[in-house]
mmCIF file of C-alpha atoms in Angstrom:
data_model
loop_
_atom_site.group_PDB
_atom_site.id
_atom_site.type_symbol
_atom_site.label_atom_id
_atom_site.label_comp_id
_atom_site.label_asym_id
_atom_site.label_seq_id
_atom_site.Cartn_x
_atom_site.Cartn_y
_atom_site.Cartn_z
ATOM 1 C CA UNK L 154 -3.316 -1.626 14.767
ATOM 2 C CA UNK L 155 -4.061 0.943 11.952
ATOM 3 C CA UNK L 156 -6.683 2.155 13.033
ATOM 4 C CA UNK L 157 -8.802 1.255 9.569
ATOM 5 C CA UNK L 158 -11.272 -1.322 10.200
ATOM 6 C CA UNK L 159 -12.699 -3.543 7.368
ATOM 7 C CA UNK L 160 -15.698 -5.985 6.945
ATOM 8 C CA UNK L 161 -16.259 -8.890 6.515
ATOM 9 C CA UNK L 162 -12.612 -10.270 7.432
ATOM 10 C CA UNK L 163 -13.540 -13.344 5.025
ATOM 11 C CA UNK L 164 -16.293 -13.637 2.038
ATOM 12 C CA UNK L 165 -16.749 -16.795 0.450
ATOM 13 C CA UNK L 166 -19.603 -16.196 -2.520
ATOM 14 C CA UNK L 167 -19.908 -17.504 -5.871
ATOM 15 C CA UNK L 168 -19.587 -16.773 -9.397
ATOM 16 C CA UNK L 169 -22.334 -14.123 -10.538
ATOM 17 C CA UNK L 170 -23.244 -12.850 -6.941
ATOM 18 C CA UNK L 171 -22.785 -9.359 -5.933
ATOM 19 C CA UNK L 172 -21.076 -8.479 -2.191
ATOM 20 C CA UNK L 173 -20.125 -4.884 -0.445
ATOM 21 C CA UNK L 174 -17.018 -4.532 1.492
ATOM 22 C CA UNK L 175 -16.884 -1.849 4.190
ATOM 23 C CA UNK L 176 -14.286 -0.139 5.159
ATOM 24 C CA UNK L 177 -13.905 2.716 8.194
ATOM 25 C CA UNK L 178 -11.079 4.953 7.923
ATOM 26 C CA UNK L 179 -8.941 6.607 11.079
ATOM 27 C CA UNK L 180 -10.547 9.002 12.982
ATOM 28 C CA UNK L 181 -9.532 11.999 11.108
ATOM 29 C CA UNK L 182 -8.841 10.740 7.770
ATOM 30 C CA UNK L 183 -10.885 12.236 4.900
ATOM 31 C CA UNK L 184 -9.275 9.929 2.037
ATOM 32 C CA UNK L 185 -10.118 6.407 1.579
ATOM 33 C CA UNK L 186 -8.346 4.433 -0.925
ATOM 34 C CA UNK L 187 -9.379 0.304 -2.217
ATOM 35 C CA UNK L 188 -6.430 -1.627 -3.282
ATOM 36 C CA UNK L 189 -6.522 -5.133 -4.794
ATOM 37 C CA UNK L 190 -4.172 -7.743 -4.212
ATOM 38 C CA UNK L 191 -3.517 -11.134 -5.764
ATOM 39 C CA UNK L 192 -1.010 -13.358 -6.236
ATOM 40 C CA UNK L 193 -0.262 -13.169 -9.882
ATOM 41 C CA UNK L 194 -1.089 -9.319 -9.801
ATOM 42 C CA UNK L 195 0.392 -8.051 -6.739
ATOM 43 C CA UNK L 196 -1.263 -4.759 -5.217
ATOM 44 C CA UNK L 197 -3.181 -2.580 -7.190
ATOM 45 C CA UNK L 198 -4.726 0.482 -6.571
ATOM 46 C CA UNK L 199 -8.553 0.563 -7.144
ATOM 47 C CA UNK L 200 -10.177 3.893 -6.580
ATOM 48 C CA UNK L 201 -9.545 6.414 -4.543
ATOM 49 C CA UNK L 202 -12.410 9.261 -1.976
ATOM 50 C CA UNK L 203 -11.594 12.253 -0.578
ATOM 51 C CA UNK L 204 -14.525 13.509 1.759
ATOM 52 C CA UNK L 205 -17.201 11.876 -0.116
ATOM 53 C CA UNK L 206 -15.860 12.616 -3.609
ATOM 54 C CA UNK L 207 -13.810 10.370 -6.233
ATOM 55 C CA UNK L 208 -10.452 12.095 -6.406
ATOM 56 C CA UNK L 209 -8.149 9.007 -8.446
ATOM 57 C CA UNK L 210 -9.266 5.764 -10.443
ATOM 58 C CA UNK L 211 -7.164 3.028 -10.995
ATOM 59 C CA UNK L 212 -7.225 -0.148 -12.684
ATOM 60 C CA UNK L 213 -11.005 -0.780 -11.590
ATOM 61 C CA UNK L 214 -13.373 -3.083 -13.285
ATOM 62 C CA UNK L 215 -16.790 -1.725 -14.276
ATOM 63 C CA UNK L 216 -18.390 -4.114 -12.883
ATOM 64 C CA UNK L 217 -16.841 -2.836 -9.346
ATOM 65 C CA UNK L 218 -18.174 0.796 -7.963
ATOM 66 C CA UNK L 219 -17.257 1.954 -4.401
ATOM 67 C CA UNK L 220 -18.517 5.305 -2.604
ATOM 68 C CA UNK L 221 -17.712 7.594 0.230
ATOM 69 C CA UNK L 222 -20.194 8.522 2.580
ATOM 70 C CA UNK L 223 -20.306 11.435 4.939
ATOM 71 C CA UNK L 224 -19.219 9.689 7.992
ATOM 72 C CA UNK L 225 -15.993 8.766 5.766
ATOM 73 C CA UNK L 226 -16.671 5.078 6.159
ATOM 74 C CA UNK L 227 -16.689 3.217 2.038
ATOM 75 C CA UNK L 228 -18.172 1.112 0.990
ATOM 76 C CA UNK L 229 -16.485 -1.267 -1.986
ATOM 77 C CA UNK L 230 -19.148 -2.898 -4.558
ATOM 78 C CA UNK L 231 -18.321 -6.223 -6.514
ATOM 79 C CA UNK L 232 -20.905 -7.790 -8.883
ATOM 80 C CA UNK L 233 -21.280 -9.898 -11.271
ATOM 81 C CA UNK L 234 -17.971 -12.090 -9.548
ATOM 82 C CA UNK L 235 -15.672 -14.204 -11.538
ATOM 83 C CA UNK L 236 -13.288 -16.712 -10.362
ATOM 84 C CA UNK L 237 -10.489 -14.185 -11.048
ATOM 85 C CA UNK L 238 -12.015 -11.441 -8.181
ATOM 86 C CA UNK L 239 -10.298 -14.343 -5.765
ATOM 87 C CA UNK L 240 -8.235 -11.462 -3.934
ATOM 88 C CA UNK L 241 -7.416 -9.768 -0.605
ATOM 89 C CA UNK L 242 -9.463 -6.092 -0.553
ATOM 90 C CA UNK L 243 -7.507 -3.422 1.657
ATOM 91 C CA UNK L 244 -8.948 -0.539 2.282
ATOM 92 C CA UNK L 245 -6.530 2.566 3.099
ATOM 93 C CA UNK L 246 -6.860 6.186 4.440
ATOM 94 C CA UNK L 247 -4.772 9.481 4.880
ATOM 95 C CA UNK L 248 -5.665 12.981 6.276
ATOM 96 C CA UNK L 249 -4.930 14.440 3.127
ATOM 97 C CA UNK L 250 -6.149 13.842 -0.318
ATOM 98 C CA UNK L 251 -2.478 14.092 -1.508
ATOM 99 C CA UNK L 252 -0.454 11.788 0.643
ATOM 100 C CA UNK L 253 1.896 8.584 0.292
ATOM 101 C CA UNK L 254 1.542 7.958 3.918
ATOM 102 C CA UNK L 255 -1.398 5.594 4.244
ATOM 103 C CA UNK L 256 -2.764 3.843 6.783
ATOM 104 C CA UNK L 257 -3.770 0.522 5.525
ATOM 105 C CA UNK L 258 -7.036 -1.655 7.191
ATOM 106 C CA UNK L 259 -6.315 -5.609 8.038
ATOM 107 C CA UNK L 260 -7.992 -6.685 4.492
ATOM 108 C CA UNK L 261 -11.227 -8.668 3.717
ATOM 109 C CA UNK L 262 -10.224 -12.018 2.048
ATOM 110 C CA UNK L 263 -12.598 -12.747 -0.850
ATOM 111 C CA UNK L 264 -12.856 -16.557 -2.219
ATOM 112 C CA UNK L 265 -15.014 -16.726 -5.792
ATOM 113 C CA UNK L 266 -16.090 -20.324 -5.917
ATOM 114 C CA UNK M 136 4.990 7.851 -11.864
ATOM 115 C CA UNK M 137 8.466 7.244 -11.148
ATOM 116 C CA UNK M 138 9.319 3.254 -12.275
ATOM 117 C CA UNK M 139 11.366 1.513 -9.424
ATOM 118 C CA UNK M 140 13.777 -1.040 -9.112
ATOM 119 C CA UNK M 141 14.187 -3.329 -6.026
ATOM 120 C CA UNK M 142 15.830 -6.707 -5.772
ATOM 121 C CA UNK M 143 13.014 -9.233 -5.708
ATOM 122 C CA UNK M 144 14.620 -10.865 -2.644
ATOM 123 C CA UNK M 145 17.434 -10.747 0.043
ATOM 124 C CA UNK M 146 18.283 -12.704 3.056
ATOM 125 C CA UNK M 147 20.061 -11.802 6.411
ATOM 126 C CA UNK M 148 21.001 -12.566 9.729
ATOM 127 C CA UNK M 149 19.378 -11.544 13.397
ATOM 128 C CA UNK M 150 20.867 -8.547 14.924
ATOM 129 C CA UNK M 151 22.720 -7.358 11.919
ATOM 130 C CA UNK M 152 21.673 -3.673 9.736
ATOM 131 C CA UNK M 153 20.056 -4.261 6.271
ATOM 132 C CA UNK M 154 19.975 -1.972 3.443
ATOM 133 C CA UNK M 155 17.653 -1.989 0.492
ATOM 134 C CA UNK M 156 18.238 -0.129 -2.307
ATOM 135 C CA UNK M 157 15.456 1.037 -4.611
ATOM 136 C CA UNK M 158 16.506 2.313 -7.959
ATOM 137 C CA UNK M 159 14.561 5.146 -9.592
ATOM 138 C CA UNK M 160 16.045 6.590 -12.506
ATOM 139 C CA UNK M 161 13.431 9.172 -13.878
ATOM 140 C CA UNK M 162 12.249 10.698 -10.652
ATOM 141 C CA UNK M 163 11.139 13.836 -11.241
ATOM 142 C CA UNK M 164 11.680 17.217 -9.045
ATOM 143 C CA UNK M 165 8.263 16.461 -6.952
ATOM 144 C CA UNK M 166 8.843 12.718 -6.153
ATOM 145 C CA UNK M 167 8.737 11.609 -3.233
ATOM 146 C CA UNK M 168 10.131 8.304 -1.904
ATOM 147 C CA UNK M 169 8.256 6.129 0.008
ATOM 148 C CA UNK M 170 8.587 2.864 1.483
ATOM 149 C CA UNK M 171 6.213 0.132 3.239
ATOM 150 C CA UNK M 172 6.366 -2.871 4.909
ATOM 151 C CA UNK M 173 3.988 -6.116 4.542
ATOM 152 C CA UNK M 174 3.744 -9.014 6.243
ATOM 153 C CA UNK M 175 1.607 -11.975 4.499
ATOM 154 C CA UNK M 176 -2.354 -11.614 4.880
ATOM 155 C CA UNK M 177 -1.851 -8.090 6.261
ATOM 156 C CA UNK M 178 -1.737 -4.589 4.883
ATOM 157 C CA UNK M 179 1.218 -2.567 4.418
ATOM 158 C CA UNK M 180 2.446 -0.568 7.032
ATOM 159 C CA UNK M 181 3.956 2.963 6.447
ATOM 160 C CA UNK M 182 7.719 3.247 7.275
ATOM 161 C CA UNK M 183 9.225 5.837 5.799
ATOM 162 C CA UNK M 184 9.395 8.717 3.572
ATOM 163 C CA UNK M 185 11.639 11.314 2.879
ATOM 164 C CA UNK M 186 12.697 14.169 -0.256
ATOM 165 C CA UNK M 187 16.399 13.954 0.266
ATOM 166 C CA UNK M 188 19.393 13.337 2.361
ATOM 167 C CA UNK M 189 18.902 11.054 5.349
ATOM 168 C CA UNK M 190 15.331 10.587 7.386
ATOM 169 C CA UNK M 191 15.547 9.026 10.533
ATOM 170 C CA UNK M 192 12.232 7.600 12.626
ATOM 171 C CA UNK M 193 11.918 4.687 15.470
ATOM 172 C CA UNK M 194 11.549 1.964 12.973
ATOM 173 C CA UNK M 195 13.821 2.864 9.695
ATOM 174 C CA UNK M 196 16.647 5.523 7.991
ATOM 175 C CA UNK M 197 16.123 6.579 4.553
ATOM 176 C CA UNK M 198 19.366 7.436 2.738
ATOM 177 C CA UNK M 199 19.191 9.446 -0.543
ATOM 178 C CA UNK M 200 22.286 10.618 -2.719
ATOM 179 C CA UNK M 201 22.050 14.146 -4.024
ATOM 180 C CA UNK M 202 20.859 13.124 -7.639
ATOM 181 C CA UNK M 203 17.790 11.493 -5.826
ATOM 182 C CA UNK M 204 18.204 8.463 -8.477
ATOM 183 C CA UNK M 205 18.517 5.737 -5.865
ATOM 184 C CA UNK M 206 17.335 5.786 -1.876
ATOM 185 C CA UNK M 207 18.541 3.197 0.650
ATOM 186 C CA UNK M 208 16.061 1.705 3.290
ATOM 187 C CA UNK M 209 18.011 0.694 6.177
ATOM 188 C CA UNK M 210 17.186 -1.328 8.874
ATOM 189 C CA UNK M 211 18.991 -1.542 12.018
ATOM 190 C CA UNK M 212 19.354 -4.994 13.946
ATOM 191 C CA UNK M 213 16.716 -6.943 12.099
ATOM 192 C CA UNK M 214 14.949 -9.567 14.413
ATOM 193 C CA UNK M 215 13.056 -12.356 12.866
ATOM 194 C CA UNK M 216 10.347 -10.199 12.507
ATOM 195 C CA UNK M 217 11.305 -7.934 10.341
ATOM 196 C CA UNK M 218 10.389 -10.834 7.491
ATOM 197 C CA UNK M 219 8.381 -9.366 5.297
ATOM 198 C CA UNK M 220 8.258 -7.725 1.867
ATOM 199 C CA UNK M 221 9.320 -3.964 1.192
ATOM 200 C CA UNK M 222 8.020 -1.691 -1.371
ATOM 201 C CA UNK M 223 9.769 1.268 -2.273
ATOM 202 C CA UNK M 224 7.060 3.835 -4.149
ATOM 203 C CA UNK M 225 8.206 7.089 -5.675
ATOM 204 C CA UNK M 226 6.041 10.017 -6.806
ATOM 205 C CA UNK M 227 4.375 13.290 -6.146
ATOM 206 C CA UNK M 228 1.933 13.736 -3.215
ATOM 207 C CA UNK M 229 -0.945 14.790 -6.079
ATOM 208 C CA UNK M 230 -0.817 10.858 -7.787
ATOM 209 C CA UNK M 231 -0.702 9.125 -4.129
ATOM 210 C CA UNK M 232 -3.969 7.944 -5.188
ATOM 211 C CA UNK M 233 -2.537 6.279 -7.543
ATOM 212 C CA UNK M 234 -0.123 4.368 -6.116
ATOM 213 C CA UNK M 235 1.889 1.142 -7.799
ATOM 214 C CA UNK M 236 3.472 -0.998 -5.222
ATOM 215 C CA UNK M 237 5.437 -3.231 -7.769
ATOM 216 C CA UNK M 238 6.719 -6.120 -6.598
ATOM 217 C CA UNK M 239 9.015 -5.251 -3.563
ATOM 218 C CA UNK M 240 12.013 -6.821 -2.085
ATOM 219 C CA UNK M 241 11.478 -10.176 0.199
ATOM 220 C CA UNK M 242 13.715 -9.756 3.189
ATOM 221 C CA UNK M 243 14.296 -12.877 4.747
ATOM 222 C CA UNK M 244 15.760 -12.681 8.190
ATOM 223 C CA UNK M 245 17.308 -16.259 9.294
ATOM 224 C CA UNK M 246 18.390 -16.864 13.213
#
């Protein structure tokens, strides 16, 4: 166990509907990172909070937003869904803004149908 | 961010040591090198990382040569549960928010 906890565990929605993932760092961990992994893409970093603020964007879809809040839990946004947002969500954290050693949650499961 | 090169898979036997190699050419003087563990439907796990030479913890050693252009994960006495995939990441501490996993090396461990 991580530590990182992550909601739902599974999300089943369809195409056009809008759904928040949550995500709750260690205790102690100020950075919260969303990754996105599926099968033809592999992982892929999303966006990236340190204490509340955006610190790092990666390869993240407009029509996705996530935010820190100040009881360091995130929240991950996804609207307007397409078939192709099929994908495991993990959510990550670190004590440091600036750190390779993450601490990655169990992953919410998201089926577009 | 340092590209990497892993094999894509590699199989071995319970109770013997297994060493993946990650190739990274154009590290620069900041890189780190990282490496994670994932099991399917879970989230990596942190094993390792390390600057230079050898790093040793519980789970893993992390060998790397003096021109810093390769690193060695080794594991000692794999069990079947060590199956899983292996990502070797290299870079500095400041892009860790941007990290690329690639596509990591498949270790199969057969009985």
């Amino acid at each position: 166990d991580s530590g990182v906890t992550q909601t739902p565990k599974h999300l089943i929605t369809a195409t056009g509907q809008r759904v928040t993932l949550r995500c709750s760092p260690r205790s102690g961990d100020l950075s919260v990172y969303w990754y996105q992994q599926s099968l033809d893409q592999g992982l892929q970093f999303l966006i990236q909070y340190y204490n509340g603020e955006e610190r790092a964007k990666g390869n993240i879809l407009e029509r996705f937003s996530a935010q820190q809040f100040p009881d360091l839990h995130s929240e991950l946004n996804l609207s307007s869904l397409e078939l192709g947002d099929s994908a495991l969500y993990f959510c990550a954290s670190s004590v440091s803004a600036y750190s390779y050693e993450q601490y990655f949650g169990p992953g919410t499961r998201l089926t577009v149908t | 961010l340092a590209k990497t090169t892993q094999p894509i898979s590699m199989d071995s036997y319970e109770g013997q040591e297994v060493n993946i190699t990650c190739s990274h050419n154009n590290i620069a003087t900041n890189d780190y090198i990282t490496w994670y563990q994932q099991f399917p439907s879970q989230g990596p796990r942190f094993i390792i990382q390390g600057y230079k030479t050898k790093v040793t913890n519980e789970v893993a050693s992390l060998f790397i040569p003096a021109d810093r252009k390769s690193s060695t994960l080794s594991l000692p006495r794999v069990s079947l549960s060590d199956t899983a995939v292996y990502y070797c990441l290299v870079g500095v501490n400041t892009n860790a928010g941007k990290s690329t996993f690639g596509d990591g090396t498949t270790l199969t461990v057969k009985p």
